[in-house]
Coordinates of C-alpha atoms in Angstrom, one line a residue:
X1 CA 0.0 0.0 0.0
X2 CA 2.6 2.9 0.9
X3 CA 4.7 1.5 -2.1
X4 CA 1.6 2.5 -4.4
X5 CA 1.3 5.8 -2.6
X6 CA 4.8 7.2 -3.4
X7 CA 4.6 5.7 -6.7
X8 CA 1.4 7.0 -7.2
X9 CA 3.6 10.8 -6.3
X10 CA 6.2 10.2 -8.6
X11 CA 3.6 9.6 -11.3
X12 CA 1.5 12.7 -10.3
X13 CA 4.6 14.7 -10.5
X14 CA 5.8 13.9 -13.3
X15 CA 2.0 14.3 -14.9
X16 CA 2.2 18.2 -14.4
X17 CA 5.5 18.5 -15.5
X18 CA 7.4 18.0 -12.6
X19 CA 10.1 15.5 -13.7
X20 CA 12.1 14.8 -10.9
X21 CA 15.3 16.3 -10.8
X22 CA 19.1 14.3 -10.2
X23 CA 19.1 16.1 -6.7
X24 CA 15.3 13.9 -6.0
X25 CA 16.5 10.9 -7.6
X26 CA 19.5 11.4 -5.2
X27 CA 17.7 10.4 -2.2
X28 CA 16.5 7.2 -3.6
X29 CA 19.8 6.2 -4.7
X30 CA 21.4 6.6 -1.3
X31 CA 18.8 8.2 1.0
X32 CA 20.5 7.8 4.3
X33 CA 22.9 10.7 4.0
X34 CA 20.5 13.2 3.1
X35 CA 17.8 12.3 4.8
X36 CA 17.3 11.6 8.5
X37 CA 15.1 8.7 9.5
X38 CA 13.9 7.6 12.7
X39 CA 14.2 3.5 12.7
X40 CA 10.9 1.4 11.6
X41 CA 9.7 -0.2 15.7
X42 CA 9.0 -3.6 16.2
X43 CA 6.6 -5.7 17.5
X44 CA 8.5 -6.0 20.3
X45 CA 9.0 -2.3 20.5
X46 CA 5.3 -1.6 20.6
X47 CA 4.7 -4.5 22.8
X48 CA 7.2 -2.8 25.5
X49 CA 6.0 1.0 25.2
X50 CA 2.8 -0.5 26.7
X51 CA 4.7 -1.9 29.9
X52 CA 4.6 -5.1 28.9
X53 CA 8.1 -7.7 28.7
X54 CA 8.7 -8.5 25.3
X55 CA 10.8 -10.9 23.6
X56 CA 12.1 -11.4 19.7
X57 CA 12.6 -15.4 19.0
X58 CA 14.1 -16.5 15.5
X59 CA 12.9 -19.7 14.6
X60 CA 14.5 -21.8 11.7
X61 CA 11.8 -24.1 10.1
X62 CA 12.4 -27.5 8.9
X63 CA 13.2 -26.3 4.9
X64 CA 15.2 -23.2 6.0
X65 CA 13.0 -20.5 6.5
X66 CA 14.2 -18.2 9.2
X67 CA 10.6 -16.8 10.9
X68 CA 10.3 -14.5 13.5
X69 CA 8.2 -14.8 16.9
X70 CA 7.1 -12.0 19.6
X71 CA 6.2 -13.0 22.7
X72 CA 4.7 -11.3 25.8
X73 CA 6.0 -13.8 28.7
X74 CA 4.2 -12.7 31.4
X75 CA 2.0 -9.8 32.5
X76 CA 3.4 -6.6 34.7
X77 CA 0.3 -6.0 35.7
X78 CA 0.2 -9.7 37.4
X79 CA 4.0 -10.3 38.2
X80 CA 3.0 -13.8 36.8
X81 CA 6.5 -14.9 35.7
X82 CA 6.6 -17.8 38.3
X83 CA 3.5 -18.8 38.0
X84 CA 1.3 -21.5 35.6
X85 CA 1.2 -19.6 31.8
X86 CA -0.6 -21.7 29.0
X87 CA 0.7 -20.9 25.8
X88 CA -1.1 -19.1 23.3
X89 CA 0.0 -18.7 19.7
X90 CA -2.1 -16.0 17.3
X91 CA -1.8 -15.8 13.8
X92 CA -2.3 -12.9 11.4
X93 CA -3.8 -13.0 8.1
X94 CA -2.2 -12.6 4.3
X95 CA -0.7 -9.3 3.9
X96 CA -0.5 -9.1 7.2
X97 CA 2.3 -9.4 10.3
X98 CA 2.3 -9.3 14.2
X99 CA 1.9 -6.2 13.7
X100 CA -1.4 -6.1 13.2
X101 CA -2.6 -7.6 16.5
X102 CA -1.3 -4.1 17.8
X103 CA -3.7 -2.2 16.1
X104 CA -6.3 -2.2 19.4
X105 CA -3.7 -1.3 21.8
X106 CA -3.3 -2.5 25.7
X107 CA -7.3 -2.6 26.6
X108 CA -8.4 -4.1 23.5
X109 CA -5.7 -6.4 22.1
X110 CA -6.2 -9.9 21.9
X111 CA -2.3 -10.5 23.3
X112 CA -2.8 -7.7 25.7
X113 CA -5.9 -9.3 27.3
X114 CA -4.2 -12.6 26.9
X115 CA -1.4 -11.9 28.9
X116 CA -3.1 -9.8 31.4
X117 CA -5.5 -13.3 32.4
X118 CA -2.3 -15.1 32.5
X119 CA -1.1 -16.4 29.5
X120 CA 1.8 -16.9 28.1
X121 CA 1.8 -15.2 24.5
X122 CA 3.6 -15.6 21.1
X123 CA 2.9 -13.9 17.9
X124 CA 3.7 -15.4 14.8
X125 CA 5.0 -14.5 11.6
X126 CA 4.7 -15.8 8.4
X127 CA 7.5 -16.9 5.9
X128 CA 8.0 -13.5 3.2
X129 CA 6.4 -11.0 5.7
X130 CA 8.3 -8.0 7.4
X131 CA 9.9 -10.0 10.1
X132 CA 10.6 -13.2 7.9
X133 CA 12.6 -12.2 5.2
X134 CA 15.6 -14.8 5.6
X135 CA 16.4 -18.4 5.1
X136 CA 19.5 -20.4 6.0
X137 CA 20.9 -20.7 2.5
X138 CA 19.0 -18.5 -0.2
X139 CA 18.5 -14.5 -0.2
X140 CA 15.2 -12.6 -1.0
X141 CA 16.6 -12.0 -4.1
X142 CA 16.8 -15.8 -4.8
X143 CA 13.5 -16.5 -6.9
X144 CA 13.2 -20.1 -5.2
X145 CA 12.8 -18.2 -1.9
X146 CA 9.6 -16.8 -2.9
X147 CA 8.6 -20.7 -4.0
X148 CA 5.9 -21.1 -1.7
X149 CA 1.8 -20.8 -1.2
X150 CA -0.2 -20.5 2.1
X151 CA 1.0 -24.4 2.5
X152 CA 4.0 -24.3 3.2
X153 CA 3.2 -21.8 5.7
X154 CA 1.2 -24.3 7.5
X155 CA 3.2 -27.1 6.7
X156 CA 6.5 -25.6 8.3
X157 CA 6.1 -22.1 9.6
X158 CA 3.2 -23.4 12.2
X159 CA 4.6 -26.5 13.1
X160 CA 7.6 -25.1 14.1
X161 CA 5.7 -21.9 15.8
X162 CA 4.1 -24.4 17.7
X163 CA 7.3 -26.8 18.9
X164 CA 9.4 -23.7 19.2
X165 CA 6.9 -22.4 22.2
X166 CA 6.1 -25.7 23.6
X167 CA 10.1 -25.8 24.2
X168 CA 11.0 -22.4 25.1
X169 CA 8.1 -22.1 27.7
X170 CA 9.7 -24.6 30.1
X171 CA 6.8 -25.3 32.2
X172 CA 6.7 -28.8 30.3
X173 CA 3.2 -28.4 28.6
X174 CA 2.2 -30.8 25.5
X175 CA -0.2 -27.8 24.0
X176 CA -1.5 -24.7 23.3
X177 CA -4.1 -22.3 22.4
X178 CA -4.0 -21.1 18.9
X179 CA -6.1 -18.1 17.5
X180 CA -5.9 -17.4 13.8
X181 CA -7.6 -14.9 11.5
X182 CA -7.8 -15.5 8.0
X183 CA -5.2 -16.6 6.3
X184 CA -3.7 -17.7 10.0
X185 CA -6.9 -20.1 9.9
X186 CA -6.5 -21.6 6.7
X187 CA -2.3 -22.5 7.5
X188 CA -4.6 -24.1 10.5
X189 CA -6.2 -26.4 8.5
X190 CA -3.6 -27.2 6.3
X191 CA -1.1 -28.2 9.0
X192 CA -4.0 -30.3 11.2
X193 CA -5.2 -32.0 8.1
X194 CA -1.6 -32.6 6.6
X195 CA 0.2 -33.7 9.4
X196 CA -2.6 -34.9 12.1
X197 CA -0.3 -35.6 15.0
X198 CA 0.1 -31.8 15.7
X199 CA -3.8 -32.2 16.9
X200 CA -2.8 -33.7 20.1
X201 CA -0.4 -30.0 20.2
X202 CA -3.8 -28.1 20.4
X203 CA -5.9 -27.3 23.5
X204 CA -8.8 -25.2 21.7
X205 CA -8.3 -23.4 18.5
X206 CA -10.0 -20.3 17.7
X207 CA -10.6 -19.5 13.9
X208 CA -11.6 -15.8 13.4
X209 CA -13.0 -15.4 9.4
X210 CA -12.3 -19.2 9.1
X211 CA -11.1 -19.6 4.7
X212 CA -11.3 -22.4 3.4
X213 CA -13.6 -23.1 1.0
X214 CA -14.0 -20.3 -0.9
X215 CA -16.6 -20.3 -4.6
X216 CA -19.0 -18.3 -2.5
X217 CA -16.8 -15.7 -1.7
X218 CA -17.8 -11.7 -2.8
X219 CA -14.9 -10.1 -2.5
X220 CA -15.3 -8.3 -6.0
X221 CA -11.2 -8.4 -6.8
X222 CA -10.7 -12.0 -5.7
X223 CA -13.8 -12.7 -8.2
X224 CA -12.3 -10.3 -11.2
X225 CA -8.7 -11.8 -11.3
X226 CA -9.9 -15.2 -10.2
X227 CA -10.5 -16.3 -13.7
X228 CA -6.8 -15.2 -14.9
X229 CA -4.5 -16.2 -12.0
X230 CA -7.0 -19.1 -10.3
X231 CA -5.3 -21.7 -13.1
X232 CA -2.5 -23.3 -14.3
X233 CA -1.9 -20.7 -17.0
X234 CA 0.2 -18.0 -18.6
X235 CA -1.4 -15.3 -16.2
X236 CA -0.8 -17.0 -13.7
X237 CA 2.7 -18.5 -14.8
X238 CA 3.7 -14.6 -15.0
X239 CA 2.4 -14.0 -11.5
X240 CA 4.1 -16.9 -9.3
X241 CA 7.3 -17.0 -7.8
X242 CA 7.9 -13.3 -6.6
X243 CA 7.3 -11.4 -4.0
X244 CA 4.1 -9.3 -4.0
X245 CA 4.6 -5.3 -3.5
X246 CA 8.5 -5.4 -2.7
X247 CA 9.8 -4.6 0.2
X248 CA 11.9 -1.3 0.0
X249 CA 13.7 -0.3 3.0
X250 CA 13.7 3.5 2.1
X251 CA 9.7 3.2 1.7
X252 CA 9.1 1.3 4.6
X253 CA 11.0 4.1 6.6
X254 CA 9.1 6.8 5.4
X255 CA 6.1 5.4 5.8
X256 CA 6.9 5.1 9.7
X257 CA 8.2 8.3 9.8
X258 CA 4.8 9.5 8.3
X259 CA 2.8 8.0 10.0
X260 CA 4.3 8.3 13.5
X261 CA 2.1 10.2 16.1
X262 CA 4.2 13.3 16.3
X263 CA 4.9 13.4 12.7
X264 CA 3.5 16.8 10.8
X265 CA 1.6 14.5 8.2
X266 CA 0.0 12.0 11.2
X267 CA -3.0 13.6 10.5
X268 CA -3.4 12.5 6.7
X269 CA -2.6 9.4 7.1
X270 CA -5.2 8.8 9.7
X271 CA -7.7 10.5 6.7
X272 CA -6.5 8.3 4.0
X273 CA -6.4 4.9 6.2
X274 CA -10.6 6.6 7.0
X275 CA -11.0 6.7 3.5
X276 CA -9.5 3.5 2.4
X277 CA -11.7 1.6 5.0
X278 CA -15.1 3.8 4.6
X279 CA -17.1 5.5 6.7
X280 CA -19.1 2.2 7.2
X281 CA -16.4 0.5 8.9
X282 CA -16.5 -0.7 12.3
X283 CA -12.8 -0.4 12.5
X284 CA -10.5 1.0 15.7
X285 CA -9.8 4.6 14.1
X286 CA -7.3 5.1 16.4
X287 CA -5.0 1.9 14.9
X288 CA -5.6 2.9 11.3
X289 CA -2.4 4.8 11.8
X290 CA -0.8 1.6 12.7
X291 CA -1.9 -0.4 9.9
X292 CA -1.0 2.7 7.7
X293 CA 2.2 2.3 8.9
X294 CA 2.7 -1.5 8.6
X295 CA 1.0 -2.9 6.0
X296 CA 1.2 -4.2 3.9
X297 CA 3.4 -6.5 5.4
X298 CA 4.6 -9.0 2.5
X299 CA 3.7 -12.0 1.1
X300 CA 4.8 -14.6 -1.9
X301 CA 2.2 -14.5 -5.0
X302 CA 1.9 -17.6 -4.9
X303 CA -0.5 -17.4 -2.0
X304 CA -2.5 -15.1 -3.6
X305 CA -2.7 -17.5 -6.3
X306 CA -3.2 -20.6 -4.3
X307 CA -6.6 -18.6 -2.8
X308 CA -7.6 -18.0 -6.4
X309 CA -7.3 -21.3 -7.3
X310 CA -9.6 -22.3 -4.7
X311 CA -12.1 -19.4 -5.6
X312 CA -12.3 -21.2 -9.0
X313 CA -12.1 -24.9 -8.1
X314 CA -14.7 -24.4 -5.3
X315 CA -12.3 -27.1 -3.4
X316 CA -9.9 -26.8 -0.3
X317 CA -6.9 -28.6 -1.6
X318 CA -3.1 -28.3 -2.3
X319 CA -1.4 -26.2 -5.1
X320 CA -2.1 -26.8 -8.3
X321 CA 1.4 -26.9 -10.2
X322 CA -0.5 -28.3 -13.6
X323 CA -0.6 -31.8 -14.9
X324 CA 3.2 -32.5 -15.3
X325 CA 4.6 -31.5 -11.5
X326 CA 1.1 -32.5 -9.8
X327 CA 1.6 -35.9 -11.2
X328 CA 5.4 -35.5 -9.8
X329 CA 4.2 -34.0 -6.5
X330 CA 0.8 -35.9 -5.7
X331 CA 1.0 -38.5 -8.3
X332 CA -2.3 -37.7 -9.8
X333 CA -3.4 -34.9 -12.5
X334 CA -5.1 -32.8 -9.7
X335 CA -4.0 -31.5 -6.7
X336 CA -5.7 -33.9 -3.6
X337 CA -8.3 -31.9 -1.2
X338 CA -7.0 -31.5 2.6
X339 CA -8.2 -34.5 4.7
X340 CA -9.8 -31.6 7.2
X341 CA -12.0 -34.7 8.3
X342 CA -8.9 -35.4 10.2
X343 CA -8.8 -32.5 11.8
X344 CA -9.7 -33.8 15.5
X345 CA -8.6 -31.4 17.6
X346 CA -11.3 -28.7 19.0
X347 CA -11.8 -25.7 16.3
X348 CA -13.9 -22.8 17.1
X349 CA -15.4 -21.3 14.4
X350 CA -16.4 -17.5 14.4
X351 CA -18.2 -16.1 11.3
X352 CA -20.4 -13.7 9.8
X353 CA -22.8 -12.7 7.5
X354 CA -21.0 -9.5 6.7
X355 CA -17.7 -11.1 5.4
X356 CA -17.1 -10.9 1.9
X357 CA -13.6 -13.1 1.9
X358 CA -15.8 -16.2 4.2
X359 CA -18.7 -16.7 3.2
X360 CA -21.5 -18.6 5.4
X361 CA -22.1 -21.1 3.2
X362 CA -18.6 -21.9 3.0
X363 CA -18.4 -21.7 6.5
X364 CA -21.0 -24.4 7.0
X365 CA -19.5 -26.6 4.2
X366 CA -15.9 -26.3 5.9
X367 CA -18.1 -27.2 9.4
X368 CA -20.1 -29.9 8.3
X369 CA -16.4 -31.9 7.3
X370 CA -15.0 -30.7 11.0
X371 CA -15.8 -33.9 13.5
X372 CA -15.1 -31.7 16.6
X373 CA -16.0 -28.2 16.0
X374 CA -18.1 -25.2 17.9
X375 CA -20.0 -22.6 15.4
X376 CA -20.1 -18.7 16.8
X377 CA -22.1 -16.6 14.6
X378 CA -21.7 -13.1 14.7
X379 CA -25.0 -11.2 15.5
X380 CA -24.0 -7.9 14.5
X381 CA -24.9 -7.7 10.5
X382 CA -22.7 -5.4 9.6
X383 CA -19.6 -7.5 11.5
X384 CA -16.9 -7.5 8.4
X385 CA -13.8 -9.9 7.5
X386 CA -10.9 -7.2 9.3
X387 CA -13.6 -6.7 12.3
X388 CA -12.3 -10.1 13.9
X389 CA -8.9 -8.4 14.3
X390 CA -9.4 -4.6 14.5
X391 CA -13.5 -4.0 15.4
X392 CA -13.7 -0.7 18.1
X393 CA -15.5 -3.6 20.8
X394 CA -13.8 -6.5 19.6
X395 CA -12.7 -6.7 23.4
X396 CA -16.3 -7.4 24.4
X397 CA -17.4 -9.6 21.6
X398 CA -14.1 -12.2 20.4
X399 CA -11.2 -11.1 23.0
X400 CA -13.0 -11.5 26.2
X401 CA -15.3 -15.2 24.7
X402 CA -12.1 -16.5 23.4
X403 CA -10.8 -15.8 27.1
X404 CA -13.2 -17.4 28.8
X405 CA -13.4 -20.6 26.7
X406 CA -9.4 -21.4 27.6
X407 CA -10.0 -20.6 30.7
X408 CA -12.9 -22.8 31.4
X409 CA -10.3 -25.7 29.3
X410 CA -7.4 -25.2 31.7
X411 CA -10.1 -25.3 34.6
X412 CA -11.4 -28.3 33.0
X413 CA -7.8 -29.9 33.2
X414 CA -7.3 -29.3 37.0
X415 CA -10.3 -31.2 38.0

C-alpha cells in the first residue's frame, strides 16, 4: 500500500511537468545521507511501550526458512512470571504481520488481554512477511525463496511456531491455544489436516474469518482476477514465484516516519487509512495509523494464487502446479483436497454474514467436514472480515469469549 502511494507521487509529479530532478533521484539512490530517519519499531517495540516484557525469537523451520516470533511472557500487571502460563500462539492473516494484532492497543488487544489473564503469548510471523525475510541458504533475491503458497506456511512455519513455544516455555506443557484470523486459519487447517499428529499440540483453536472453501466468496477483486491467475496458465505463470509489493527499505521508513504520532503528516494518514476503510467501517480509528504504517506487510504471489485457485475450483486442496509436477508431487493430474475430516482437535469457528472473503455457506460446508468443532455466529450484520482483528469492541465480543473458553479448558484440566 505505501509503495503504491509514493509511486502513485512520482507519477503525479511527473504528470504536471514535474520531472524529478538528479538532486530527487539522489535520495533514492542513497537516502541515508540526506535524509534523516527515525528507525521502523517492532513488535516487540510496541509490545514494551505498553509496559509489557517483550521478547524477539528467531525460529529456523524444517526447509530453512528463518521466521520470526514476539512474545509477551508474562504480564506486569500480574508479576505472573513464576506462576502456571498456557501458551497461546495468534496468527495474522495474508498481507498481514504481528503487527497487526497491535492495532487495538493494551485494553483491547487480543495478546494484551491474553497476557493480562495469564497467558503466556507468542505472535507469529509468516514466511515472506516483514519480520521473515531470511532463510539459511538462499536470499530474498533468490526467486526459489519466494517458492511457496499458504501451505508451506502451515506445513512448516506453524509447526515449528508451535514446537518452538512448547520448548521455550519450560513449564513442560504438551499444548497450546492457537487463534488465527484469516489466512492464519486456513495455514490451520492445512497443518492439522496434513500432518494430524500436531492435533494432540492443540488445546482449543480459535478461527476468526475461518477460509477455506472459498466459490461463494464476494470479495469483487478475488472474483475479477480469479478467472486469470486461479489456473494453471500464462497469467498465472507470469504472476508466481515473486514477491508481492516489494519490500523497499527506504519506503518502509518513510512510511513510519509519516505515519508516527508526532509526525506533521500524522493527521493525513489517519484521513487516508478513514477513507481507504469507509465510513461504514467498524474499524479501531485510532489503529488505522498503525496499519497505515505497517502494511502491507509482504507476502509470496503464490499465496495469492493458491486462494484464487480455490475461488475457482470451489475445493480446499493443495497447489495446483499443472498436470506435469502434480503428477510428480501428488502423483495424480489434480492437486488432492485436505483430509480436514482429520482435523480432531477442537476448532472454534467465528463467522459472519457481513464477510465478503468467508462466506456462510462456505463456512458451514468447511463445518459440516470438522468432527469436533463449535459454530459462533456473529450477530452484529454489519460485523466485516478485518472486524475479527481490528473491530472498536472487539474486546467485548471475540477477545473477552475466546478468554473465557481457555479458561474454562485449563479449569477443565485441573479437575
Amino acid at each position: 500500500m505505501r509503495t503504491c502511494v509514493w509511486l502513485a507521487l512520482l507519477i503525479s509529479l511527473t504528470a504536471v511537468g514535474c520531472q524529478p530532478t538528479p538532486d530527487i533521484l539522489r535520495y533514492f539512490q542513497n537516502p541515508e545521507p540526506q535524509l534523516t530517519l527515525r528507525p521502523k519499531i517492532t513488535t516487540a517495540d510496541r509490545i514494551a511501550s505498553h509496559g509489557y516484557p517483550a521478547e524477539t525469537h528467531k525460529v529456523v523451520t524444517e526447509d530453512g526458512y528463518i521466521i520470526t516470533l514476539f512474545r509477551i511472557p508474562y504480564s506486569h500487571k500480574l508479576q505472573n512470571q513464576n506462576a502456571y502460563r498456557p501458551i497461546v500462539l495468534i496468527q495474522h492473516g495474508l498481507f498481514s504481520s504481528s503487527d497487526g494484532w497491535m492495532l487495538n492497543g493494551p485494553n483491547d488487544g487480543i495478546g494484551f488481554n491474553l497476557a493480562d489473564a495469564g497467558y503466556d503469548v507468542w505472535f507469529g510471523n509468516a514466511r515472506g512477511n516483514t519480520y521473515s525475510r531470511n532463510h539459511t541458504s538462499m536470499s530474498t533475491n533468490h526467486p526459489y525463496f519466494w517458492r511457496f503458497s499458504w501451505h508451506e506456511i502451515g506445513h512448516y512455519d506453524i509447526a515449528a511456531m508451535i514446537d518452538y513455544a512448547l520448548a521455550i516455555n519450560g513449564q513442560g506443557q504438551k499444548a497450546i491455544h492457537y487463534v488465527g484470523h484469516s489466512q492464519g486459519t486456513t495455514v490451520f487447517f492445512a497443518l492439522m489436516s496434513s500432518r494430524p499428529e500436531y492435533n494432540a499440540k492443540i488445546k482449543t483453536a480459535h478461527m476468526l474469518a475461518p477460509v477455506a472453501f472459498m466459490n461463494n466468496m464476494s470479495d469483487k477483486l478475488v472474483r475479477t482476477l480469479a478467472p486469470y491467475l486461479g489456473h494453471h496458465n500464462g497469467y498465472a505463470a507470469f504472476f508466481n514465484d515473486q514477491e508481492f509489493i516489494p519490500y523497499n527499505e527506504l519506503f518502509t521508513k518513510l512510511g513510519y516516519n509519516a505515519c508516527a504520532p508526532n509526525s506533521k503528516t500524522h493527521q493525513l494518514c489517519n484521513s487516508i487509512a478513514y477513507m481507504l476503510e469507509g465510513p461504514e467501517s467498524n474499524t479501531n480509528r485510532t489503529g488505522l495509523v498503525i496499519l497505515a504504517e505497517t502494511h502491507p506487510a509482504g507476502c509470496s504471489t503464490n499465496q495469492i494464487c493458491h486462494y484464487m485457485q480455490e475461488q475457482q475450483s470451489g475445493r480446499f486442496c493443495l497447489y495446483d502446479y499443472g498436470r506435469t509436477k502434480n503428477l510428480q508431487l501428488y502423483g495424480q493430474p489434480t492437486p488432492p483436497d485436505y483430509p480436514v475430516e482429520q482435523i480432531t482437535s477442537k476448532v472454534h469457528l467465528w463467522y459472519s454474514d457481513n464477510d465478503d472473503m468467508a462466506a456462510v455457506i462456505d463456512v458451514e460446508r468447511l463445518a459440516d467436514k470438522l468432527p469436533n468443532r463449535v459454530m459462533h455466529h456473529m450477530e452484529d450484520p454489519t460485523w466485516a472480515h478485518g472486524d475479527f482483528a481490528s473491530h472498536i469492541e472487539v474486546k467485548k465480543y471475540i477477545n473477552e469469549p475466546i478468554i473465557e473458553i481457555m479458561n474454562d479448558y485449563e479449569q477443565e484440566m485441573k479437575m
